[in-house]
Amino acid sequence: MSSRILHPCSNKNCVAKNGPQQYFSYFYYYYYYYYYYYYYYYIRCQENYIFSHCAKLLALVRNITFSFSSLNCLFRLYTALVRSKLEHASVVWNSITSTDANKRERIQQRFAALSFNRLYPQVHYSHSLALEELKLHTLRTRRHRLDDLFLIQVYFGSKFCPSVLEIVGLQVPALYSRDFALFNVCSSSKNSPSARCAAAANVVCRDADVFGARKILPKRF
């Protein structure tokens, strides 16, 4: 007799005989899904903690600067206490789901609404208008910027990360092409940190020669 066991890594049914192989297949099946749900649960708990913590910090900043006539202190406290936590080590976790990314974006939306209403109390609030007037970028745009900045700084020697140099290589085109990808990644996953950094850096390299003058090295904004 044979029993059909669903392989955890594919949708195909593999046939295994009764014995140690069957028990090993069951063990591998539960082991795989246990760590999958554990990892998913950990990420969800971490995102919920960051959201609640940053929301409390933003409320604290709002109360501290309530009677201030200028927004300079409000901006400084937000960037130092709140946004720094929202972007900490973003090169590693930038492949989060859109739900978690939107949750982080809501913190900055609250800050933009707070600042815009204090600066223009008589104007109807619009998030796009607030970002333009306050000269803010979305957190998603900033994370992509930090990705390409990290990789370029590694190649310039400003940051020490030998593992990135082993995975990400340079391509030299035989002919000049504007759509040429300068950085090549030896990775099968598009969501890996090295692949994301290379993709972001390739976009920057199309508009600027990052290996030319040092003065055009992108700065953190």
PDB file of C-alpha atoms in Angstrom, residues 12 32 34 41 47 72 108 152 185 196:
ATOM      1  CA  LYS A  12       2.600  17.921  -6.791  1.00  0.00           C
ATOM      2  CA  TYR A  32       8.103  24.060   7.105  1.00  0.00           C
ATOM      3  CA  TYR A  34       5.484  25.984  11.577  1.00  0.00           C
ATOM      4  CA  TYR A  41       3.366  36.124  13.175  1.00  0.00           C
ATOM      5  CA  GLU A  47       4.942  45.967  12.596  1.00  0.00           C
ATOM      6  CA  ASN A  72      11.199  73.891  12.905  1.00  0.00           C
ATOM      7  CA  GLN A 108       3.757  60.351   8.188  1.00  0.00           C
ATOM      8  CA  ILE A 152      26.666  53.079  -4.103  1.00  0.00           C
ATOM      9  CA  VAL A 185      22.789  40.565  -9.014  1.00  0.00           C
ATOM     10  CA  ARG A 196      16.378  45.653  -4.459  1.00  0.00           C
TER      11      ARG A 196
END
